[in-house]
Amino acid sequence: MRIVVCIKEVLDPDAVNNYALAGRLEIGEDGKSLTQTTIPQLMNGFDEQAIEAALRIRDAGVECTLCVVSVGADPSVPLRHAAALGADEVATIAPPSPEPDSHTVAQLLAGYIRSLGGADLVLCGRQASDDDQGVVPALVGELLDMPVVAIARAVEQPASGTLRVTRVTPDGDEIVETSTPALVTISNELGDPRYPTAASKLKARRVQPKALTAEELALEADALAPRVALTRQFVPTVQGNCEFITGDSPAELADRLVARLREDKLLA
Amino acid sequence: MTTNAVVVCTWSDARGDVLEETEAALTLARRTSTALGTDFTWLVVGPLPAEAVDIAQRQGVASLEHIEDPKAAAGQADGFVEGLTQYCAERTPKLLLFSQGFDVRLVAPRLAGRLGAGIVMNAVDIEASDDGALNVTASAYGGDTRRVYALAGTGPALVSLLANAVLPERVDGAPSPTVAPVAVDLASVEERVRVIEAARTEGPRLEDAEIIVAGGRGLASPDNYKLVEQLAEALGGLPGASRPLVDEGWVDSSRQVGLTGKITRPGLYLAAGISGASQHMAGCAAAKSIAAINTDPDAAIFRYARYGVVGDCLEILPELIRAAKQGS
Ligand SMILES: Cc1cc2nc3c(=O)[nH]c(=O)nc-3n(C[C@H](O)[C@H](O)[C@H](O)COP(=O)(O)OP(=O)(O)OC[C@H]3O[C@@H](n4cnc5c(N)ncnc54)[C@H](O)[C@@H]3O)c2cc1C
Ligand SMILES: Nc1ncnc2c1ncn2[C@@H]1O[C@H](COP(=O)(O)O)[C@@H](O)[C@H]1O
């Protein structure tokens, strides 16, 4: 079977968090981009887990070709990481504008998958940790007319062609089945992704991702037109008015905190 | 027939709280439709709840519509997407507003794909500009930033409103809404995803809890999570957790609070050994009061907290359990 994993390179969310909390997150002159060059780029965490999900299917003995694709300016670092993990093909597609919207990205990803002759399984992260949208996978699923199973912790491909997916719902796990081709989005509950071995990392250093353009994917400008435009980005203020409880012992601290919470009628 | 309307789309559900979350979306939709000068519709998918007319009236809804077809019910993604596609083809709404929940995270983007419509998830506000464009403010980077997106164009725009982002506001003296069923033809729809084993709802939900005691990595070992559970019980609340505890398998994922977990709004959120990363706070910042215990006086959680205790939660939690049991 052919598995395509869609990965996005994002700014390290922990670093963004630290700068934001320190009040030092910089927004560029365009009023919308984060410009700190000290914030590293990483593969979106859920996407790393989507690759892991694919590798687990391979580990289970299912013969599969694994293609990993990313739309971005130069995502060769995460793509080489994917190659080191065992991807058979890694590909990058240059977006028509620096900030493509979800529709544009989905068109490019769907175009790539079509150019391969389709896929039995498309794996995505549940959401990208920069925009938090969780929209691209559903759009790809619609474009390719695939059923979409969102927010999964486990994906099994038994011989039958039926896909069995465990979804993480607010009420606990739900097990669903669907036929392939299908698209599944992966959540953190899948567990830690593996690391490539030193030898495979070394070998992957020479891998050049296949570079594709919209024209090569036979996509019309019309299809690529964005629907949503980012116009502004800002850091919301967090108003801090913390009253620190003091005391000489844990017991005293606890008593004073409980007393304050009772005064505020937050506790009975 | 109305076209170009602002439409709030929700599913009816046996749980009243779903409707409560809906009121925030209705309030935002009313403001938007007033600014745009367009009609204001509430579309309920599923049987019309008895209180829907009252809610619609106090939110100033002009027309209350409902799709009864059980094939469009929550969780039936293919049926819902097809039903709403038919609805949009007929009514051409200007804006379709959802209240973001688990099912919406999947079906709203799928519907956007089917319609070729612009969509913004995690919205916290909508502003209509004079030329009729919609500027949607949404949370990004787990809440570290807000992004403003412009949704222009003719087709319907889809927006999913984050829980707790808008305070519901009622209007007085609005007329009773018109109520009308909407027919859709879903005879040919066959759900492609089949549920083999349903999720089992277990007990009360964190989203409804008045008191939550949440533990984080500062608890240091899975055994110590018992302290969080015991304190929650002593206070008549529920235990919650940060994501690392779920990732490590210490607690079930239904306990996770945050961006990709539960979005809660308790009266009191007591956080022990939680640093206060934006992605965690996304699930509890709407609490009326946050109390935090952390060994690090500079921990981010104290920015959000009403009360802070700098100290070892492994020493303080047992004392809190004792103090809670002592009564006032
Ligand atoms: C896309 C994305 C989505 C995410 N979604 C979520 C989500 O939904 N929910 C979520 O929680 N996280 C989420 N995260 C992770 C989040 O960014 C943080 O990594 C996580 O919340 C940290 O958990 P923590 O506070 O328990 O651990 P840490 O950040 O490690 O903090 C532990 C804290 O405990 C304190 N401490 C240590 N020992 C003690 C002690 N003895 N007594 C008291 N305090 C002590 C430390 O000072 C520290 O502040 C997400 C991340 C990403 C990138
Ligand atoms: N530029 C991109 N290139 C490849 N995959 C992407 C891209 N953007 C989003 N995706 C995929 O879609 C998922 C959800 O992204 P988003 O809709 O942006 O939150 C990500 O986890 C990726 O799997």
XYZ file of C-alpha atoms and ligand atoms in Angstrom:
672
model
C 0.000 0.000 0.000
C 1.045 3.605 -0.465
C 1.035 5.855 2.587
C 1.447 9.608 2.228
C 2.286 11.637 5.313
C 1.835 15.421 5.174
C 4.220 17.346 7.378
C 4.542 21.027 8.185
C 7.510 22.913 9.493
C 6.547 25.285 12.299
C 8.212 27.601 14.801
C 9.059 25.746 18.006
C 5.904 26.291 20.077
C 7.781 26.118 23.396
C 10.141 28.875 22.296
C 7.197 30.982 21.111
C 5.570 30.379 24.475
C 8.675 31.458 26.376
C 9.096 34.648 24.369
C 5.402 35.452 24.693
C 5.464 34.991 28.458
C 8.562 37.112 28.757
C 6.738 39.802 26.763
C 9.406 39.608 24.098
C 7.634 37.984 21.178
C 8.349 40.169 18.160
C 5.873 40.835 15.394
C 7.441 42.093 12.170
C 6.771 45.331 10.342
C 4.081 43.653 8.288
C 2.135 43.373 11.551
C 1.640 39.653 11.175
C 4.803 37.558 11.095
C 6.855 36.366 14.014
C 10.321 37.571 13.187
C 12.564 36.253 15.959
C 15.345 34.428 14.192
C 16.293 32.753 17.451
C 13.131 30.655 17.400
C 14.009 27.355 15.740
C 11.866 25.643 13.123
C 10.675 22.136 13.889
C 8.520 19.498 12.348
C 5.000 19.924 13.761
C 4.819 17.475 16.687
C 1.637 15.731 15.546
C 3.192 15.242 12.096
C 6.170 13.460 13.628
C 3.609 11.188 15.209
C 1.855 10.756 11.864
C 5.135 9.412 10.453
C 5.377 7.182 13.512
C 1.865 5.856 12.795
C 2.970 4.955 9.266
C 6.107 3.230 10.528
C 4.055 1.179 12.973
C 1.899 -0.072 10.109
C 5.086 -1.061 8.309
C 6.406 -2.696 11.502
C 3.226 -4.762 11.663
C 4.300 -6.424 8.424
C 2.218 -4.477 5.927
C 4.284 -3.835 2.852
C 4.150 -0.146 2.149
C 5.689 2.668 0.206
C 6.000 5.723 2.388
C 5.950 9.190 0.826
C 6.380 12.278 2.981
C 5.433 15.677 1.600
C 5.607 19.234 2.838
C 4.422 22.550 1.445
C 6.850 25.254 2.474
C 9.758 27.440 1.537
C 12.483 24.950 2.394
C 11.406 22.076 4.579
C 14.429 19.943 3.685
C 15.529 19.434 7.311
C 12.322 17.727 8.465
C 12.095 15.887 5.153
C 15.602 14.458 5.616
C 14.542 13.408 9.090
C 11.630 11.578 7.447
C 13.999 9.974 4.964
C 16.230 8.815 7.789
C 13.199 7.227 9.437
C 12.495 5.219 6.317
C 10.465 7.344 3.907
C 10.869 6.057 0.344
C 10.161 9.444 -1.190
C 10.317 12.915 0.305
C 8.870 15.819 -1.621
C 8.492 19.538 -1.170
C 6.086 21.848 -2.930
C 6.778 25.566 -3.113
C 3.700 27.573 -2.148
C 2.574 30.273 -4.606
C 2.735 32.895 -1.823
C 4.664 33.044 1.452
C 1.529 32.491 3.518
C -0.717 30.115 1.634
C -4.118 29.574 3.235
C -5.472 26.133 4.126
C -7.226 25.742 0.765
C -4.095 26.482 -1.222
C -2.036 24.058 0.863
C -4.704 21.378 0.559
C -4.873 21.805 -3.225
C -1.114 21.362 -3.486
C -1.107 18.306 -1.224
C -4.027 16.741 -3.084
C -2.314 17.531 -6.383
C 0.819 15.758 -5.189
C -1.124 12.706 -4.054
C -2.923 12.556 -7.402
C 0.431 12.828 -9.192
C 1.520 9.669 -7.386
C -1.519 7.866 -8.705
C -3.338 8.241 -5.377
C -2.685 6.850 -1.923
C -4.269 4.113 0.147
C -3.744 6.038 3.334
C -3.018 9.710 3.944
C -1.795 10.623 7.407
C -1.725 14.149 8.806
C -1.273 15.750 12.189
C -4.488 16.721 13.971
C -3.452 20.382 13.768
C -0.398 22.525 13.158
C 0.998 24.059 16.337
C 1.414 27.487 14.745
C -2.065 28.169 13.381
C -3.828 25.508 15.513
C -6.460 25.284 12.755
C -6.783 21.572 12.036
C -8.353 22.328 8.678
C -5.951 21.184 5.948
C -6.526 17.415 6.412
C -10.315 17.650 6.022
C -9.887 19.790 2.904
C -7.479 17.236 1.412
C -9.937 14.475 2.253
C -12.744 16.325 0.470
C -10.585 17.071 -2.573
C -9.640 13.411 -2.897
C -13.095 12.181 -1.891
C -11.651 10.149 0.977
C -13.342 9.454 4.297
C -11.628 11.426 7.054
C -11.056 10.001 10.514
C -9.926 12.754 12.865
C -7.882 12.665 16.050
C -6.557 9.127 16.198
C -4.243 7.390 18.640
C -3.862 4.145 16.699
C -4.202 3.093 13.075
C -4.190 -0.537 12.000
C -4.305 -1.835 8.494
C -5.334 -5.474 8.526
C -4.973 -7.451 5.311
C -8.627 -6.998 4.384
C -8.379 -3.422 3.125
C -10.408 -2.222 6.061
C -8.757 0.390 8.205
C -9.276 0.243 11.956
C -8.724 3.488 13.820
C -8.904 4.344 17.505
C -10.059 7.927 17.980
C -9.509 9.991 21.095
C -12.867 11.549 21.959
C -13.785 13.675 24.982
C -15.693 10.638 26.249
C -12.829 8.191 25.828
C -11.634 6.018 22.976
C -13.837 5.220 20.013
C -12.979 2.484 17.535
C -14.067 2.981 13.947
C -13.564 1.217 10.656
C -13.479 2.529 7.141
C -12.330 1.274 3.806
C -9.241 2.612 2.106
C -8.321 4.967 0.585
C -8.789 7.104 3.667
C -7.268 10.049 5.498
C -6.518 9.904 9.219
C -5.272 12.673 11.522
C -2.995 11.772 14.404
C -3.108 13.083 17.973
C -0.399 13.082 20.638
C -1.934 10.082 22.411
C -0.305 7.922 19.731
C 2.863 8.118 21.826
C 6.467 9.077 21.304
C 7.849 9.027 17.783
C 11.060 7.083 17.250
C 14.461 8.549 16.393
C 16.432 7.532 13.345
C 19.664 5.627 13.890
C 22.935 7.515 13.505
C 23.746 5.538 10.361
C 20.433 6.288 8.665
C 20.734 9.950 9.611
C 24.120 10.101 7.980
C 22.790 8.442 4.861
C 19.802 10.791 4.698
C 22.050 13.834 4.745
C 22.556 13.367 1.030
C 18.857 13.021 0.240
C 17.524 15.811 -1.947
C 13.758 16.161 -1.554
C 11.890 16.042 -4.828
C 10.946 19.680 -5.480
C 7.604 20.256 -7.160
C 5.664 23.294 -8.271
C 1.971 23.971 -8.704
C 2.413 23.944 -12.490
C 4.009 20.517 -12.396
C 1.023 19.295 -10.417
C -1.288 20.669 -13.110
C -3.062 23.019 -10.727
C -4.784 26.095 -12.119
C -4.302 29.473 -10.476
C -8.040 29.471 -9.810
C -7.894 26.377 -7.657
C -5.025 27.854 -5.700
C -6.740 31.144 -4.895
C -6.773 31.721 -1.141
C -10.078 32.099 0.673
C -8.652 33.410 3.917
C -6.003 36.095 4.353
C -3.965 36.649 7.491
C -3.999 40.386 8.089
C -2.658 40.849 11.586
C -1.105 38.990 14.497
C -0.718 40.209 18.049
C 0.081 38.990 21.520
C -2.920 39.153 23.850
C -2.260 40.518 27.305
C -2.533 38.301 30.322
C -3.575 40.348 33.301
C -1.767 39.092 36.346
C -3.119 39.896 39.794
C -1.820 36.994 41.775
C -1.956 37.193 45.528
C 0.771 35.005 46.963
C -0.180 33.124 50.108
C 2.606 33.031 52.655
C 3.101 30.814 55.656
C 5.719 28.971 57.697
C 4.650 25.433 56.980
C 2.727 23.479 54.354
C -0.121 23.181 56.871
C -0.272 26.928 57.359
C -0.137 27.596 53.613
C -2.939 25.113 53.046
C -5.122 26.552 55.808
C -4.670 30.090 54.541
C -5.379 29.178 50.934
C -8.519 27.269 51.880
C -9.645 30.167 54.062
C -9.193 32.645 51.191
C -11.061 30.388 48.768
C -13.894 30.052 51.274
C -14.063 33.820 51.748
C -14.428 34.137 47.988
C -17.185 31.493 48.104
C -15.189 29.360 45.709
C -15.286 26.554 48.266
C -18.082 25.497 50.544
C -36.562 32.822 1.449
C -33.636 34.502 3.178
C -30.262 34.570 1.570
C -27.039 36.095 2.834
C -28.035 35.428 6.436
C -25.828 34.882 9.426
C -26.588 31.315 10.454
C -25.613 29.622 13.687
C -25.532 25.884 13.232
C -25.776 23.520 16.197
C -26.919 20.024 16.891
C -29.592 19.444 19.438
C -28.539 17.094 22.135
C -30.073 15.564 25.205
C -27.597 17.589 27.272
C -28.736 21.099 28.115
C -25.144 22.315 28.326
C -24.705 22.074 24.578
C -27.371 24.690 24.279
C -25.621 26.825 26.864
C -22.477 26.881 24.724
C -24.704 27.754 21.803
C -25.822 30.998 23.391
C -22.339 32.447 23.049
C -22.408 31.711 19.321
C -25.900 33.196 19.051
C -24.757 36.374 20.784
C -21.793 36.787 18.446
C -23.959 36.014 15.414
C -26.536 38.596 16.466
C -23.849 41.265 16.701
C -22.464 40.254 13.326
C -25.822 40.178 11.593
C -26.687 43.581 13.059
C -23.396 45.007 11.786
C -23.963 43.499 8.359
C -27.648 44.325 8.253
C -28.543 40.774 7.314
C -30.958 38.214 8.695
C -30.169 36.117 11.708
C -30.997 32.418 11.622
C -30.402 29.560 14.032
C -30.269 26.171 12.381
C -30.672 23.208 14.707
C -29.763 19.824 13.321
C -31.855 17.197 15.049
C -35.156 17.445 16.867
C -35.951 20.911 18.115
C -35.392 21.074 21.883
C -38.352 22.381 23.880
C -36.417 25.418 25.115
C -35.063 26.366 21.673
C -37.791 28.917 20.968
C -37.181 30.670 24.289
C -33.437 30.738 23.751
C -33.882 31.985 20.196
C -36.159 34.778 21.399
C -33.849 35.975 24.149
C -30.963 35.942 21.647
C -32.911 37.891 19.050
C -32.985 35.098 16.464
C -35.344 35.981 13.609
C -35.769 32.545 12.192
C -35.304 29.183 13.821
C -34.847 26.310 11.415
C -34.336 22.638 11.993
C -33.200 19.664 9.998
C -34.833 16.592 11.455
C -33.174 13.943 9.323
C -31.441 11.524 11.736
C -28.808 10.896 9.071
C -27.454 14.394 9.718
C -27.001 13.829 13.463
C -23.822 14.665 15.349
C -21.120 12.174 14.554
C -22.636 11.298 11.174
C -20.091 13.293 9.256
C -21.053 12.300 5.717
C -24.750 12.921 6.309
C -24.128 16.227 8.020
C -21.783 17.525 5.332
C -24.205 16.554 2.565
C -27.190 18.018 4.438
C -25.454 21.321 5.057
C -24.188 21.444 1.482
C -27.785 21.225 0.302
C -28.828 23.832 2.834
C -26.108 26.243 1.673
C -26.924 25.687 -1.998
C -30.478 26.754 -1.315
C -29.978 29.570 1.176
C -26.500 30.899 0.314
C -25.779 32.152 3.825
C -23.173 34.837 4.351
C -21.763 33.240 7.461
C -22.137 29.852 9.053
C -21.082 29.982 12.694
C -20.367 26.867 14.750
C -19.704 26.429 18.427
C -16.456 24.465 18.479
C -16.709 20.981 19.893
C -15.255 17.596 19.059
C -17.513 16.873 16.083
C -17.272 20.413 14.741
C -13.491 20.100 14.505
C -14.049 17.517 11.785
C -17.284 18.425 10.055
C -16.839 22.189 9.750
C -13.545 21.880 7.817
C -15.003 19.075 5.705
C -18.004 21.222 4.857
C -15.619 24.064 3.942
C -13.839 21.674 1.608
C -17.089 20.542 0.027
C -18.257 24.141 -0.463
C -14.850 25.547 -1.351
C -15.522 28.032 1.435
C -13.109 29.948 3.626
C -12.959 28.716 7.187
C -11.460 29.876 10.470
C -11.395 27.632 13.538
C -10.614 28.703 17.138
C -12.304 32.043 16.597
C -12.719 34.394 19.539
C -14.362 37.330 17.768
C -15.826 38.489 14.461
C -15.908 42.007 13.122
C -17.794 42.973 10.008
C -16.157 45.715 7.990
C -18.134 48.288 6.013
C -17.627 46.485 2.729
C -19.145 43.334 4.178
C -15.851 41.486 4.648
C -15.524 39.521 7.849
C -12.479 39.924 10.047
C -12.185 36.951 12.314
C -9.859 36.954 15.305
C -8.644 33.479 16.192
C -6.314 32.021 18.743
C -2.956 30.697 17.478
C 0.152 29.182 19.045
C -2.004 27.678 21.748
C -3.129 31.148 22.782
C 0.233 32.905 22.707
C -0.964 34.998 19.788
C -4.184 36.084 18.141
C -4.443 36.175 14.395
C -6.883 38.278 12.439
C -8.061 36.685 9.215
C -10.033 38.412 6.494
C -12.737 36.304 4.887
C -13.840 37.935 1.699
C -15.641 36.622 -1.329
C -19.150 35.600 -2.079
C -19.598 32.046 -0.855
C -20.505 31.315 2.740
C -17.745 31.875 5.270
C -17.409 29.251 7.974
C -16.287 30.181 11.468
C -15.951 27.974 14.519
C -16.168 29.809 17.825
C -13.956 28.684 20.661
C -15.721 27.764 23.901
C -15.740 30.504 26.537
C -14.565 33.188 24.109
C -17.768 35.226 24.083
C -20.047 35.984 27.009
C -23.663 35.304 26.110
C -25.817 38.406 26.263
C -29.572 38.417 26.066
C -31.855 40.944 24.444
C -35.171 42.084 25.826
C -38.422 42.286 23.979
C -37.423 40.525 20.770
C -40.297 38.951 18.867
C -40.701 35.213 18.848
C -38.777 33.647 15.957
C -40.417 31.971 13.017
C -39.918 28.222 13.233
C -39.582 26.096 10.124
C -38.306 22.636 9.279
C -35.785 22.381 6.460
C -35.925 19.364 4.180
C -32.753 17.746 2.957
C -32.428 14.594 0.903
C -29.902 12.234 2.439
C -31.330 9.004 1.007
C -28.182 8.290 -0.988
C -25.755 8.989 1.856
C -23.988 6.040 3.378
C -21.590 6.821 6.201
C -18.140 5.702 5.162
C -16.808 5.567 8.709
C -18.497 2.958 10.917
C -18.310 3.025 14.707
C -17.268 -0.415 15.948
C -16.910 0.453 19.591
C -18.464 3.625 20.906
C -16.716 5.800 23.476
C -18.172 5.172 26.870
C -19.114 8.336 28.686
C -17.921 7.942 32.207
C -19.467 10.067 34.891
C -19.493 13.837 35.069
C -17.614 15.889 32.508
C -14.741 18.239 33.271
C -16.453 20.849 31.110
C -19.303 21.007 33.615
C -17.246 20.895 36.809
C -17.477 23.783 39.256
C -14.196 22.780 40.894
C -11.233 21.180 39.145
C -8.010 20.099 40.800
C -5.401 19.533 38.113
C -1.966 17.999 38.375
C 1.098 18.405 36.185
C 4.592 17.130 35.755
C 5.538 18.666 39.111
C 3.819 15.679 40.744
C 6.926 13.744 39.718
C 5.387 10.260 39.766
C 2.097 8.626 38.762
C 1.435 7.565 42.353
C 1.274 11.170 43.456
C -1.651 11.843 41.131
C -3.720 10.193 43.883
C -3.256 13.384 45.884
C -4.939 15.329 43.102
C -7.813 12.843 43.003
C -8.195 12.899 46.759
C -8.262 16.676 46.934
C -10.753 16.847 44.081
C -12.985 14.440 45.938
C -12.651 16.285 49.235
C -13.663 19.521 47.500
C -16.512 17.941 45.544
C -14.718 18.588 42.262
C -13.098 16.602 39.477
C -9.450 15.781 38.802
C -7.761 17.084 35.658
C -4.251 16.910 34.234
C -1.763 18.546 31.915
C -0.812 16.795 28.706
C 2.484 15.200 29.798
C 0.569 13.104 32.340
C -1.628 11.810 29.561
C 1.330 11.247 27.243
C 3.103 9.301 29.975
C 0.015 7.203 30.524
C -0.455 8.310 34.153
C -4.031 9.340 33.497
C -6.694 8.776 30.872
C -6.887 11.283 28.018
C -10.372 12.350 29.071
C -8.640 14.149 31.993
C -6.512 16.381 29.785
C -7.189 20.086 30.039
C -6.023 22.393 27.280
C -5.897 23.261 23.634
C -6.204 19.668 22.502
C -8.024 18.478 25.599
C -10.994 19.807 27.523
C -11.890 23.482 27.502
C -13.180 24.041 31.007
C -14.738 26.896 32.891
C -14.934 26.030 36.569
C -15.420 28.436 39.437
C -12.137 27.233 40.894
C -9.214 25.687 39.032
C -6.522 24.497 41.402
C -3.321 23.670 39.540
C -0.566 21.696 41.245
C 2.836 21.325 39.583
C 1.666 22.834 36.304
C 3.921 25.404 34.619
C 1.159 27.287 32.801
C 2.096 26.787 29.130
C -0.299 28.584 26.812
C -1.605 25.301 25.428
C -2.621 24.237 28.918
C -4.105 27.598 29.849
C -6.232 27.446 26.694
C -8.308 24.901 28.597
C -8.660 26.685 31.938
C -8.032 30.407 31.533
C -11.800 30.984 31.581
C -12.009 29.715 35.164
C -13.427 32.290 37.555
C -10.433 31.811 39.836
C -7.195 29.923 39.440
C -5.114 28.884 42.423
C -1.663 27.525 41.683
C 0.977 25.641 43.632
C 4.421 25.657 42.111
C 7.977 25.525 43.442
C 9.053 28.132 40.896
C 7.951 31.665 41.849
C 8.408 32.714 38.199
C 6.192 29.966 36.787
C 3.866 31.288 34.077
C 0.815 29.902 35.852
C 1.096 32.683 38.451
C 0.356 35.176 35.680
C -3.084 33.710 35.349
C -3.650 32.793 38.984
C -5.709 34.680 41.536
C -3.921 32.897 44.370
C -0.431 31.507 44.318
C 1.430 29.246 46.683
C 5.148 28.911 46.113
C 6.029 25.506 47.437
C 6.201 21.778 46.985
C 2.820 20.420 45.958
C 3.701 17.017 47.386
C 3.807 18.641 50.827
C 0.939 21.059 50.362
C -1.632 18.785 48.701
C -1.945 16.469 51.732
C -2.472 19.511 53.933
C -5.085 20.874 51.547
C -6.900 17.546 51.697
C -6.881 17.772 55.486
C -8.036 21.409 55.468
C -10.783 20.676 52.943
C -12.103 17.816 55.049
C -12.162 19.974 58.167
C -14.975 22.067 56.767
C -15.500 25.750 57.299
C 0.218 21.790 19.677
C 0.325 21.583 21.145
C -0.800 21.257 21.868
C -0.723 21.082 23.252
N -1.867 20.807 23.940
C -1.810 20.727 25.294
C -3.000 20.513 26.067
O -4.107 20.377 25.535
N -2.888 20.458 27.414
C -1.678 20.614 28.064
O -1.655 20.568 29.307
N -0.550 20.795 27.363
C -0.587 20.848 25.997
N 0.583 21.025 25.302
C 1.875 20.971 26.042
C 2.247 22.272 26.722
O 2.912 23.093 25.784
C 3.184 22.019 27.926
O 4.312 21.307 27.486
C 2.514 21.232 29.062
O 1.261 21.806 29.390
C 3.414 21.214 30.282
O 2.837 20.426 31.302
P 3.237 20.638 32.816
O 2.934 22.033 33.216
O 2.594 19.557 33.609
O 4.805 20.337 32.827
P 6.034 21.314 32.923
O 5.955 22.402 31.941
O 7.235 20.453 32.953
O 5.862 22.012 34.339
C 6.012 21.376 35.558
C 5.903 22.456 36.633
O 5.912 21.864 37.915
C 6.703 22.652 38.781
N 7.152 21.765 39.841
C 8.145 20.849 39.814
N 8.186 20.185 40.966
C 7.213 20.685 41.740
C 6.749 20.386 43.041
N 7.300 19.438 43.787
N 5.726 21.100 43.521
C 5.137 22.072 42.773
N 5.531 22.379 41.540
C 6.550 21.684 41.030
C 7.789 23.217 37.921
O 8.301 24.424 38.480
C 7.054 23.461 36.605
O 6.504 24.768 36.564
C 0.525 21.205 23.914
C 1.653 21.514 23.180
C 1.575 21.714 21.805
C 2.803 22.070 21.044
N 2.259 23.323 4.582
C 1.919 22.047 4.841
N 2.588 21.027 4.258
C 2.250 19.735 4.517
N 1.278 19.389 5.361
C 0.582 20.355 5.959
C 0.849 21.736 5.738
N -0.005 22.465 6.469
C -0.764 21.583 7.142
N -0.430 20.313 6.844
C -0.988 19.059 7.407
O -2.256 19.339 7.967
C -2.230 19.191 9.381
C -3.101 20.229 10.035
O -2.645 21.518 9.727
P -3.526 22.828 9.967
O -4.799 22.641 9.248
O -2.681 23.945 9.434
O -3.719 22.934 11.445
C -0.761 19.252 9.760
O -0.536 18.571 10.975
C -0.111 18.576 8.551
O -0.229 17.170 8.639
